[in-house]
mmCIF file of N, CA and C in Angstrom:
data_model
loop_
_atom_site.group_PDB
_atom_site.id
_atom_site.type_symbol
_atom_site.label_atom_id
_atom_site.label_comp_id
_atom_site.label_asym_id
_atom_site.label_seq_id
_atom_site.Cartn_x
_atom_site.Cartn_y
_atom_site.Cartn_z
ATOM 1 N N MET A 1 43.416 0.665 -15.750
ATOM 2 C CA MET A 1 41.741 0.425 -16.048
ATOM 3 C C MET A 1 41.487 -0.378 -15.229
ATOM 4 N N LEU A 2 39.992 -0.443 -15.620
ATOM 5 C CA LEU A 2 39.034 -0.814 -14.421
ATOM 6 C C LEU A 2 39.383 -2.045 -13.952
ATOM 7 N N LYS A 3 38.843 -2.723 -12.504
ATOM 8 C CA LYS A 3 39.477 -3.672 -12.327
ATOM 9 C C LYS A 3 38.496 -4.727 -12.044
ATOM 10 N N ARG A 4 37.269 -4.276 -11.139
ATOM 11 C CA ARG A 4 36.269 -5.181 -10.593
ATOM 12 C C ARG A 4 35.201 -3.944 -10.335
ATOM 13 N N LEU A 5 33.806 -4.283 -10.193
ATOM 14 C CA LEU A 5 32.628 -3.939 -9.577
ATOM 15 C C LEU A 5 32.704 -4.269 -8.473
ATOM 16 N N ALA A 6 33.251 -3.153 -7.457
ATOM 17 C CA ALA A 6 33.275 -3.351 -6.396
ATOM 18 C C ALA A 6 31.768 -2.837 -5.421
ATOM 19 N N HIS A 7 31.024 -2.010 -5.744
ATOM 20 C CA HIS A 7 30.249 -1.536 -5.244
ATOM 21 C C HIS A 7 28.958 -1.006 -6.130
ATOM 22 N N VAL A 8 27.435 -1.063 -5.736
ATOM 23 C CA VAL A 8 26.390 -0.666 -5.945
ATOM 24 C C VAL A 8 25.646 0.110 -4.660
ATOM 25 N N THR A 9 24.782 1.379 -5.192
ATOM 26 C CA THR A 9 24.509 1.739 -4.058
ATOM 27 C C THR A 9 22.698 1.391 -4.470
ATOM 28 N N LEU A 10 21.904 1.545 -3.494
ATOM 29 C CA LEU A 10 20.825 1.769 -3.494
ATOM 30 C C LEU A 10 20.009 2.639 -2.126
ATOM 31 N N TYR A 11 19.490 3.890 -2.946
ATOM 32 C CA TYR A 11 18.715 4.511 -1.870
ATOM 33 C C TYR A 11 17.844 3.854 -1.094
ATOM 34 N N VAL A 12 18.180 4.119 0.222
ATOM 35 C CA VAL A 12 17.023 3.549 1.266
ATOM 36 C C VAL A 12 16.396 4.786 2.190
ATOM 37 N N ARG A 13 15.093 4.825 2.769
ATOM 38 C CA ARG A 13 14.592 5.582 3.794
ATOM 39 C C ARG A 13 14.717 5.620 5.129
ATOM 40 N N ASP A 14 15.280 4.116 5.563
ATOM 41 C CA ASP A 14 15.997 3.692 6.407
ATOM 42 C C ASP A 14 16.866 2.871 6.425
ATOM 43 N N CYS A 15 17.985 2.667 7.176
ATOM 44 C CA CYS A 15 18.942 1.744 6.922
ATOM 45 C C CYS A 15 18.477 0.639 7.925
ATOM 46 N N GLU A 16 18.263 0.530 8.968
ATOM 47 C CA GLU A 16 17.851 -0.532 9.883
ATOM 48 C C GLU A 16 16.467 -1.103 9.219
ATOM 49 N N GLU A 17 15.524 -0.873 8.555
ATOM 50 C CA GLU A 17 14.505 -0.973 8.094
ATOM 51 C C GLU A 17 15.194 -2.133 6.804
ATOM 52 N N ALA A 18 15.816 -1.562 6.077
ATOM 53 C CA ALA A 18 16.459 -2.028 5.016
ATOM 54 C C ALA A 18 17.228 -3.299 5.125
ATOM 55 N N LEU A 19 18.021 -3.263 6.359
ATOM 56 C CA LEU A 19 19.198 -4.122 7.162
ATOM 57 C C LEU A 19 18.262 -5.532 7.103
ATOM 58 N N ARG A 20 17.341 -5.346 7.842
ATOM 59 C CA ARG A 20 16.282 -6.223 8.021
ATOM 60 C C ARG A 20 15.795 -6.696 7.042
ATOM 61 N N PHE A 21 15.147 -6.110 5.868
ATOM 62 C CA PHE A 21 14.667 -6.800 4.700
ATOM 63 C C PHE A 21 15.455 -7.582 4.102
ATOM 64 N N TYR A 22 16.566 -6.678 3.645
ATOM 65 C CA TYR A 22 17.822 -7.744 2.841
ATOM 66 C C TYR A 22 18.309 -9.392 3.507
ATOM 67 N N THR A 23 18.755 -9.150 4.695
ATOM 68 C CA THR A 23 19.517 -9.548 5.323
ATOM 69 C C THR A 23 18.284 -10.906 6.040
ATOM 70 N N GLU A 24 16.851 -10.713 6.526
ATOM 71 C CA GLU A 24 16.202 -11.678 7.385
ATOM 72 C C GLU A 24 15.220 -12.405 6.209
ATOM 73 N N LYS A 25 14.749 -11.287 4.946
ATOM 74 C CA LYS A 25 13.821 -11.808 3.958
ATOM 75 C C LYS A 25 14.543 -12.730 2.724
ATOM 76 N N LEU A 26 15.714 -12.019 2.427
ATOM 77 C CA LEU A 26 16.125 -12.210 1.134
ATOM 78 C C LEU A 26 18.247 -12.847 1.686
ATOM 79 N N GLY A 27 18.232 -13.483 2.727
ATOM 80 C CA GLY A 27 19.543 -14.297 3.196
ATOM 81 C C GLY A 27 20.697 -13.457 2.730
ATOM 82 N N PHE A 28 20.857 -12.136 2.729
ATOM 83 C CA PHE A 28 22.553 -11.129 2.349
ATOM 84 C C PHE A 28 23.026 -11.178 4.078
ATOM 85 N N GLU A 29 23.921 -10.684 3.979
ATOM 86 C CA GLU A 29 24.964 -10.723 5.047
ATOM 87 C C GLU A 29 25.189 -9.244 5.313
ATOM 88 N N LYS A 30 25.564 -8.829 6.395
ATOM 89 C CA LYS A 30 26.269 -7.495 6.652
ATOM 90 C C LYS A 30 27.272 -7.655 6.366
ATOM 91 N N ARG A 31 28.195 -6.738 5.771
ATOM 92 C CA ARG A 31 29.729 -6.402 5.115
ATOM 93 C C ARG A 31 30.244 -5.571 5.936
ATOM 94 N N MET A 32 29.547 -4.180 6.097
ATOM 95 C CA MET A 32 30.417 -3.185 6.878
ATOM 96 C C MET A 32 29.581 -2.066 7.270
ATOM 97 N N ASP A 33 29.566 -1.776 8.720
ATOM 98 C CA ASP A 33 28.360 -0.766 9.385
ATOM 99 C C ASP A 33 29.574 0.111 10.025
ATOM 100 N N SER A 34 29.862 1.114 9.289
ATOM 101 C CA SER A 34 30.791 2.118 10.121
ATOM 102 C C SER A 34 29.819 3.372 9.881
ATOM 103 N N ARG A 35 29.699 4.555 11.283
ATOM 104 C CA ARG A 35 28.894 5.501 11.574
ATOM 105 C C ARG A 35 30.116 6.728 11.469
ATOM 106 N N MET A 36 29.642 7.906 10.900
ATOM 107 C CA MET A 36 30.373 8.966 10.212
ATOM 108 C C MET A 36 30.355 9.985 11.537
ATOM 109 N N ASP A 37 31.186 10.809 12.210
ATOM 110 C CA ASP A 37 30.614 11.883 13.311
ATOM 111 C C ASP A 37 29.523 12.712 12.936
ATOM 112 N N ASN A 38 29.633 13.116 11.395
ATOM 113 C CA ASN A 38 27.791 13.716 11.200
ATOM 114 C C ASN A 38 26.764 12.864 11.391
ATOM 115 N N GLY A 39 26.745 11.761 11.667
ATOM 116 C CA GLY A 39 25.632 10.900 11.550
ATOM 117 C C GLY A 39 25.327 9.646 10.088
ATOM 118 N N ALA A 40 26.375 10.386 9.184
ATOM 119 C CA ALA A 40 26.193 9.281 8.156
ATOM 120 C C ALA A 40 26.809 7.809 8.226
ATOM 121 N N ARG A 41 26.215 7.136 7.736
ATOM 122 C CA ARG A 41 26.520 5.757 8.145
ATOM 123 C C ARG A 41 26.831 4.580 6.424
ATOM 124 N N TRP A 42 28.089 4.293 6.622
ATOM 125 C CA TRP A 42 28.402 3.567 5.474
ATOM 126 C C TRP A 42 28.117 2.043 5.641
ATOM 127 N N LEU A 43 26.785 1.352 5.451
ATOM 128 C CA LEU A 43 26.210 0.394 5.516
ATOM 129 C C LEU A 43 26.307 -0.770 4.322
ATOM 130 N N THR A 44 26.819 -1.815 3.845
ATOM 131 C CA THR A 44 26.916 -2.721 3.025
ATOM 132 C C THR A 44 26.691 -3.813 3.376
ATOM 133 N N ILE A 45 25.814 -4.440 2.414
ATOM 134 C CA ILE A 45 25.340 -5.919 2.496
ATOM 135 C C ILE A 45 26.065 -6.939 0.918
ATOM 136 N N GLY A 46 26.096 -7.796 0.901
ATOM 137 C CA GLY A 46 26.070 -8.973 0.104
ATOM 138 C C GLY A 46 25.467 -9.965 0.394
ATOM 139 N N LEU A 47 25.838 -10.920 -0.664
ATOM 140 C CA LEU A 47 25.278 -12.625 -0.767
ATOM 141 C C LEU A 47 26.399 -13.095 -0.024
ATOM 142 N N PRO A 48 26.227 -13.900 0.386
ATOM 143 C CA PRO A 48 27.657 -15.385 0.884
ATOM 144 C C PRO A 48 27.994 -15.521 -0.232
ATOM 145 N N GLY A 49 29.731 -15.706 -0.395
ATOM 146 C CA GLY A 49 30.539 -16.036 -1.499
ATOM 147 C C GLY A 49 30.054 -15.610 -2.640
ATOM 148 N N GLN A 50 29.955 -13.694 -2.639
ATOM 149 C CA GLN A 50 30.029 -12.924 -3.693
ATOM 150 C C GLN A 50 30.508 -11.798 -3.498
ATOM 151 N N GLU A 51 31.331 -11.077 -4.427
ATOM 152 C CA GLU A 51 32.403 -9.979 -3.991
ATOM 153 C C GLU A 51 31.705 -8.791 -3.643
ATOM 154 N N VAL A 52 30.483 -8.421 -4.792
ATOM 155 C CA VAL A 52 29.930 -7.540 -5.330
ATOM 156 C C VAL A 52 29.479 -6.790 -3.755
ATOM 157 N N GLU A 53 29.227 -5.761 -3.252
ATOM 158 C CA GLU A 53 28.572 -5.284 -2.241
ATOM 159 C C GLU A 53 27.266 -4.088 -2.477
ATOM 160 N N ILE A 54 26.310 -4.004 -1.875
ATOM 161 C CA ILE A 54 25.725 -3.285 -2.130
ATOM 162 C C ILE A 54 25.391 -2.073 -1.156
ATOM 163 N N VAL A 55 25.659 -0.868 -1.484
ATOM 164 C CA VAL A 55 25.623 -0.132 -0.297
ATOM 165 C C VAL A 55 24.202 0.650 0.001
ATOM 166 N N LEU A 56 23.364 0.231 1.272
ATOM 167 C CA LEU A 56 22.248 0.862 1.833
ATOM 168 C C LEU A 56 22.777 2.347 2.152
ATOM 169 N N HIS A 57 22.291 3.206 1.370
ATOM 170 C CA HIS A 57 22.401 4.522 1.386
ATOM 171 C C HIS A 57 21.242 5.678 1.667
ATOM 172 N N ASP A 58 21.087 5.634 2.898
ATOM 173 C CA ASP A 58 20.146 7.077 3.504
ATOM 174 C C ASP A 58 20.829 8.182 3.146
ATOM 175 N N PRO A 59 20.579 9.431 2.330
ATOM 176 C CA PRO A 59 21.402 10.157 1.712
ATOM 177 C C PRO A 59 20.970 11.053 2.931
ATOM 178 N N VAL A 60 20.402 11.421 3.792
ATOM 179 C CA VAL A 60 19.908 12.549 4.706
ATOM 180 C C VAL A 60 21.042 13.171 5.496
ATOM 181 N N HIS A 61 21.714 12.306 6.176
ATOM 182 C CA HIS A 61 23.115 12.804 6.493
ATOM 183 C C HIS A 61 24.437 13.011 5.813
ATOM 184 N N TRP A 62 24.495 12.331 4.686
ATOM 185 C CA TRP A 62 25.438 12.429 3.256
ATOM 186 C C TRP A 62 25.339 13.431 2.660
ATOM 187 N N HIS A 63 24.007 14.408 2.404
ATOM 188 C CA HIS A 63 23.995 15.704 1.358
ATOM 189 C C HIS A 63 23.384 16.420 1.709
ATOM 190 N N GLY A 64 23.186 17.469 1.337
ATOM 191 C CA GLY A 64 22.361 18.779 1.516
ATOM 192 C C GLY A 64 21.041 18.511 1.129
ATOM 193 N N GLU A 65 20.344 19.207 2.172
ATOM 194 C CA GLU A 65 18.911 19.103 2.270
ATOM 195 C C GLU A 65 18.280 18.889 0.787
ATOM 196 N N GLU A 66 18.548 19.885 -0.289
ATOM 197 C CA GLU A 66 18.129 19.568 -1.644
ATOM 198 C C GLU A 66 18.474 18.167 -2.598
ATOM 199 N N VAL A 67 20.094 17.903 -2.495
ATOM 200 C CA VAL A 67 20.451 16.815 -3.022
ATOM 201 C C VAL A 67 19.635 15.364 -2.416
ATOM 202 N N ALA A 68 19.765 15.698 -1.079
ATOM 203 C CA ALA A 68 19.225 14.076 -0.406
ATOM 204 C C ALA A 68 17.642 14.187 -0.627
ATOM 205 N N GLY A 69 16.927 15.219 -0.738
ATOM 206 C CA GLY A 69 15.463 15.180 -1.115
ATOM 207 C C GLY A 69 15.316 14.683 -2.722
ATOM 208 N N GLN A 70 16.383 14.911 -3.581
ATOM 209 C CA GLN A 70 16.565 14.121 -4.841
ATOM 210 C C GLN A 70 16.559 12.740 -4.695
ATOM 211 N N MET A 71 17.411 12.522 -4.106
ATOM 212 C CA MET A 71 17.608 11.335 -3.684
ATOM 213 C C MET A 71 16.607 10.334 -3.328
ATOM 214 N N LEU A 72 15.957 10.864 -2.413
ATOM 215 C CA LEU A 72 15.143 10.377 -1.620
ATOM 216 C C LEU A 72 13.508 10.201 -2.446
ATOM 217 N N ALA A 73 13.523 10.924 -3.478
ATOM 218 C CA ALA A 73 12.671 10.850 -4.575
ATOM 219 C C ALA A 73 12.630 9.659 -5.007
ATOM 220 N N GLN A 74 13.933 9.338 -5.402
ATOM 221 C CA GLN A 74 14.455 7.929 -6.268
ATOM 222 C C GLN A 74 13.981 6.447 -5.414
ATOM 223 N N VAL A 75 13.871 6.750 -4.231
ATOM 224 C CA VAL A 75 13.636 5.433 -3.494
ATOM 225 C C VAL A 75 13.079 4.382 -3.822
ATOM 226 N N GLY A 76 13.277 3.129 -4.439
ATOM 227 C CA GLY A 76 11.822 2.238 -5.097
ATOM 228 C C GLY A 76 11.986 2.614 -6.599
ATOM 229 N N LYS A 77 12.855 3.122 -7.259
ATOM 230 C CA LYS A 77 12.732 3.224 -8.783
ATOM 231 C C LYS A 77 14.104 2.960 -9.194
ATOM 232 N N ASN A 78 14.708 2.015 -8.679
ATOM 233 C CA ASN A 78 16.087 1.602 -9.175
ATOM 234 C C ASN A 78 15.554 0.679 -10.263
ATOM 235 N N PRO A 79 16.686 0.875 -11.414
ATOM 236 C CA PRO A 79 16.550 -0.045 -12.747
ATOM 237 C C PRO A 79 16.267 -2.111 -11.902
ATOM 238 N N MET A 80 15.692 -2.593 -13.002
ATOM 239 C CA MET A 80 15.646 -4.337 -11.868
ATOM 240 C C MET A 80 16.807 -4.647 -12.242
ATOM 241 N N TRP A 81 17.022 -5.486 -10.829
ATOM 242 C CA TRP A 81 18.333 -6.118 -11.079
ATOM 243 C C TRP A 81 17.989 -7.774 -11.410
ATOM 244 N N VAL A 82 19.139 -9.002 -11.681
ATOM 245 C CA VAL A 82 18.370 -9.896 -11.699
ATOM 246 C C VAL A 82 19.470 -10.944 -10.937
ATOM 247 N N TRP A 83 18.504 -11.775 -9.962
ATOM 248 C CA TRP A 83 19.376 -12.503 -8.863
ATOM 249 C C TRP A 83 19.261 -14.005 -9.431
ATOM 250 N N GLU A 84 20.471 -14.341 -9.396
ATOM 251 C CA GLU A 84 20.239 -16.171 -9.923
ATOM 252 C C GLU A 84 20.329 -17.099 -8.844
ATOM 253 N N THR A 85 19.699 -18.189 -9.247
ATOM 254 C CA THR A 85 19.645 -18.987 -8.411
ATOM 255 C C THR A 85 19.865 -20.691 -9.156
ATOM 256 N N ASP A 86 20.489 -21.163 -8.221
ATOM 257 C CA ASP A 86 20.368 -22.945 -9.028
ATOM 258 C C ASP A 86 19.322 -23.933 -8.497
ATOM 259 N N ASP A 87 18.392 -23.446 -7.616
ATOM 260 C CA ASP A 87 16.970 -24.280 -7.383
ATOM 261 C C ASP A 87 15.747 -23.094 -7.470
ATOM 262 N N PHE A 88 15.151 -22.687 -8.664
ATOM 263 C CA PHE A 88 14.328 -21.814 -8.537
ATOM 264 C C PHE A 88 12.967 -22.255 -7.395
ATOM 265 N N ALA A 89 12.553 -23.646 -7.591
ATOM 266 C CA ALA A 89 11.584 -23.900 -6.636
ATOM 267 C C ALA A 89 11.673 -23.651 -5.078
ATOM 268 N N GLU A 90 12.829 -24.206 -4.829
ATOM 269 C CA GLU A 90 13.245 -23.708 -3.140
ATOM 270 C C GLU A 90 13.387 -22.344 -3.004
ATOM 271 N N THR A 91 14.176 -21.773 -3.933
ATOM 272 C CA THR A 91 14.235 -20.423 -3.548
ATOM 273 C C THR A 91 13.076 -19.348 -3.702
ATOM 274 N N TYR A 92 12.021 -19.644 -4.486
ATOM 275 C CA TYR A 92 10.919 -18.923 -4.296
ATOM 276 C C TYR A 92 10.052 -19.310 -3.547
ATOM 277 N N GLU A 93 9.946 -20.537 -2.745
ATOM 278 C CA GLU A 93 9.446 -21.070 -2.100
ATOM 279 C C GLU A 93 9.858 -20.591 -0.843
ATOM 280 N N THR A 94 10.838 -20.011 -0.470
ATOM 281 C CA THR A 94 11.789 -19.572 1.154
ATOM 282 C C THR A 94 11.626 -18.416 0.587
ATOM 283 N N LEU A 95 11.736 -17.632 -0.118
ATOM 284 C CA LEU A 95 11.150 -16.097 0.098
ATOM 285 C C LEU A 95 9.622 -15.904 0.138
ATOM 286 N N LYS A 96 8.909 -16.572 -0.482
ATOM 287 C CA LYS A 96 7.534 -16.781 -0.648
ATOM 288 C C LYS A 96 7.383 -17.064 1.371
ATOM 289 N N ARG A 97 7.774 -17.786 1.823
ATOM 290 C CA ARG A 97 7.709 -18.007 3.180
ATOM 291 C C ARG A 97 8.127 -16.754 3.987
ATOM 292 N N ASN A 98 9.406 -16.212 3.673
ATOM 293 C CA ASN A 98 9.940 -15.220 4.296
ATOM 294 C C ASN A 98 9.159 -13.508 4.299
ATOM 295 N N GLY A 99 7.972 -13.763 3.415
ATOM 296 C CA GLY A 99 7.075 -12.673 3.436
ATOM 297 C C GLY A 99 7.700 -11.840 2.252
ATOM 298 N N VAL A 100 8.656 -12.240 1.260
ATOM 299 C CA VAL A 100 8.672 -11.847 0.037
ATOM 300 C C VAL A 100 7.494 -11.419 -1.031
ATOM 301 N N THR A 101 7.078 -10.165 -1.302
ATOM 302 C CA THR A 101 6.155 -9.788 -2.441
ATOM 303 C C THR A 101 6.446 -10.455 -3.367
ATOM 304 N N PHE A 102 6.007 -11.170 -4.473
ATOM 305 C CA PHE A 102 6.081 -11.549 -5.842
ATOM 306 C C PHE A 102 4.927 -11.145 -6.943
ATOM 307 N N LEU A 103 5.379 -10.320 -7.929
ATOM 308 C CA LEU A 103 4.747 -9.794 -8.691
ATOM 309 C C LEU A 103 4.208 -10.287 -10.028
ATOM 310 N N SER A 104 4.508 -11.455 -9.766
ATOM 311 C CA SER A 104 4.337 -12.465 -11.114
ATOM 312 C C SER A 104 4.316 -13.683 -10.506
ATOM 313 N N GLU A 105 4.215 -14.782 -11.228
ATOM 314 C CA GLU A 105 3.902 -16.301 -10.742
ATOM 315 C C GLU A 105 5.155 -16.810 -11.585
ATOM 316 N N PRO A 106 5.972 -17.929 -11.110
ATOM 317 C CA PRO A 106 6.999 -18.367 -12.002
ATOM 318 C C PRO A 106 6.686 -18.645 -13.408
ATOM 319 N N HIS A 107 7.279 -18.750 -14.110
ATOM 320 C CA HIS A 107 6.970 -19.061 -15.643
ATOM 321 C C HIS A 107 8.160 -19.432 -16.589
ATOM 322 N N GLU A 108 8.196 -20.184 -17.148
ATOM 323 C CA GLU A 108 9.412 -20.689 -17.961
ATOM 324 C C GLU A 108 9.452 -19.850 -19.417
ATOM 325 N N VAL A 109 10.611 -19.313 -19.628
ATOM 326 C CA VAL A 109 10.866 -18.507 -20.627
ATOM 327 C C VAL A 109 12.225 -19.253 -21.514
ATOM 328 N N MET A 110 12.608 -18.883 -22.696
ATOM 329 C CA MET A 110 13.272 -19.521 -23.591
ATOM 330 C C MET A 110 15.101 -19.575 -22.841
ATOM 331 N N TYR A 111 15.254 -18.495 -21.597
ATOM 332 C CA TYR A 111 16.489 -18.732 -21.062
ATOM 333 C C TYR A 111 16.406 -19.119 -19.491
ATOM 334 N N GLY A 112 14.782 -19.968 -18.721
ATOM 335 C CA GLY A 112 14.964 -20.239 -17.829
ATOM 336 C C GLY A 112 13.860 -19.993 -17.429
ATOM 337 N N THR A 113 13.328 -20.371 -16.094
ATOM 338 C CA THR A 113 12.429 -19.788 -15.164
ATOM 339 C C THR A 113 12.690 -18.636 -14.563
ATOM 340 N N GLU A 114 11.838 -18.031 -14.288
ATOM 341 C CA GLU A 114 11.802 -16.716 -13.610
ATOM 342 C C GLU A 114 10.331 -15.886 -13.035
ATOM 343 N N ALA A 115 10.585 -15.294 -11.900
ATOM 344 C CA ALA A 115 9.581 -14.401 -11.659
ATOM 345 C C ALA A 115 9.810 -12.873 -11.059
ATOM 346 N N ILE A 116 9.241 -12.277 -10.663
ATOM 347 C CA ILE A 116 9.284 -10.822 -10.437
ATOM 348 C C ILE A 116 8.742 -10.606 -8.831
ATOM 349 N N PHE A 117 9.896 -10.299 -8.086
ATOM 350 C CA PHE A 117 9.210 -9.640 -6.737
ATOM 351 C C PHE A 117 10.036 -8.727 -6.355
ATOM 352 N N CYS A 118 9.837 -8.138 -5.452
ATOM 353 C CA CYS A 118 9.814 -6.413 -4.960
ATOM 354 C C CYS A 118 10.245 -6.517 -3.891
ATOM 355 N N ASP A 119 11.317 -5.447 -3.383
ATOM 356 C CA ASP A 119 11.639 -5.414 -1.676
ATOM 357 C C ASP A 119 10.160 -4.109 -1.183
ATOM 358 N N LEU A 120 11.088 -3.884 0.224
ATOM 359 C CA LEU A 120 10.274 -3.098 0.901
ATOM 360 C C LEU A 120 9.647 -1.750 0.399
ATOM 361 N N TYR A 121 10.589 -1.333 -0.565
ATOM 362 C CA TYR A 121 10.226 -0.004 -1.537
ATOM 363 C C TYR A 121 9.711 -0.236 -2.157
ATOM 364 N N GLY A 122 9.561 -1.157 -3.299
ATOM 365 C CA GLY A 122 8.708 -1.145 -4.659
ATOM 366 C C GLY A 122 10.370 -1.371 -5.763
ATOM 367 N N ASN A 123 11.272 -1.837 -5.181
ATOM 368 C CA ASN A 123 12.336 -1.759 -6.269
ATOM 369 C C ASN A 123 11.986 -3.563 -6.853
ATOM 370 N N GLN A 124 12.195 -3.685 -8.034
ATOM 371 C CA GLN A 124 11.922 -5.156 -8.561
ATOM 372 C C GLN A 124 13.168 -5.443 -8.864
ATOM 373 N N TYR A 125 13.187 -6.944 -8.464
ATOM 374 C CA TYR A 125 14.301 -7.814 -9.152
ATOM 375 C C TYR A 125 13.757 -9.125 -9.876
ATOM 376 N N LEU A 126 14.250 -9.651 -10.498
ATOM 377 C CA LEU A 126 13.868 -10.889 -11.267
ATOM 378 C C LEU A 126 14.650 -12.064 -10.840
ATOM 379 N N LEU A 127 14.297 -12.858 -10.339
ATOM 380 C CA LEU A 127 14.594 -14.359 -9.689
ATOM 381 C C LEU A 127 14.770 -14.930 -10.904
ATOM 382 N N LEU A 128 15.873 -15.773 -11.320
ATOM 383 C CA LEU A 128 15.901 -16.425 -12.621
ATOM 384 C C LEU A 128 17.172 -17.827 -12.181
ATOM 385 N N GLN A 129 16.280 -18.853 -12.938
ATOM 386 C CA GLN A 129 17.174 -19.795 -12.799
ATOM 387 C C GLN A 129 17.445 -20.151 -14.257
ATOM 388 N N PRO A 130 18.834 -19.625 -14.941
ATOM 389 C CA PRO A 130 18.999 -19.965 -16.215
ATOM 390 C C PRO A 130 19.176 -21.083 -16.475
ATOM 391 N N VAL A 131 18.637 -21.581 -17.835
ATOM 392 C CA VAL A 131 18.886 -23.121 -18.848
ATOM 393 C C VAL A 131 20.331 -22.762 -18.971
ATOM 394 N N SER A 132 20.734 -24.176 -19.186
ATOM 395 C CA SER A 132 22.211 -24.451 -19.197
ATOM 396 C C SER A 132 21.992 -24.493 -21.100
ATOM 397 N N PHE A 133 22.977 -23.900 -21.391
ATOM 398 C CA PHE A 133 23.244 -23.885 -22.941
ATOM 399 C C PHE A 133 24.346 -24.607 -23.274
#
């Protein structure tokens, strides 16, 4: 039976620029960084204290030209992920100060406070401080 979600994959054009964005602007930590003989790179990041790792996947060395091209065409088109925070105002201001682009202003909704931001490729994320029910 399934045990846990271990990894999710995010297609990137460049592992180094993606690593810098996610660690320096969003506060992720690098978890694993291994290079294969063919030049492929297994690079994962995660939030401190969270088990799930995000694979920053540059498909060029992993797949043939046709498949890599299809994957690269998907860069910036991931479905929206929701990132929770316990202190919306502080997190919002820190991310803005770090140069993160917000696509919407913070606003209250029935389930909490939210705003949409994007990464360096245009993937959209929801910053959310949920209400306590």
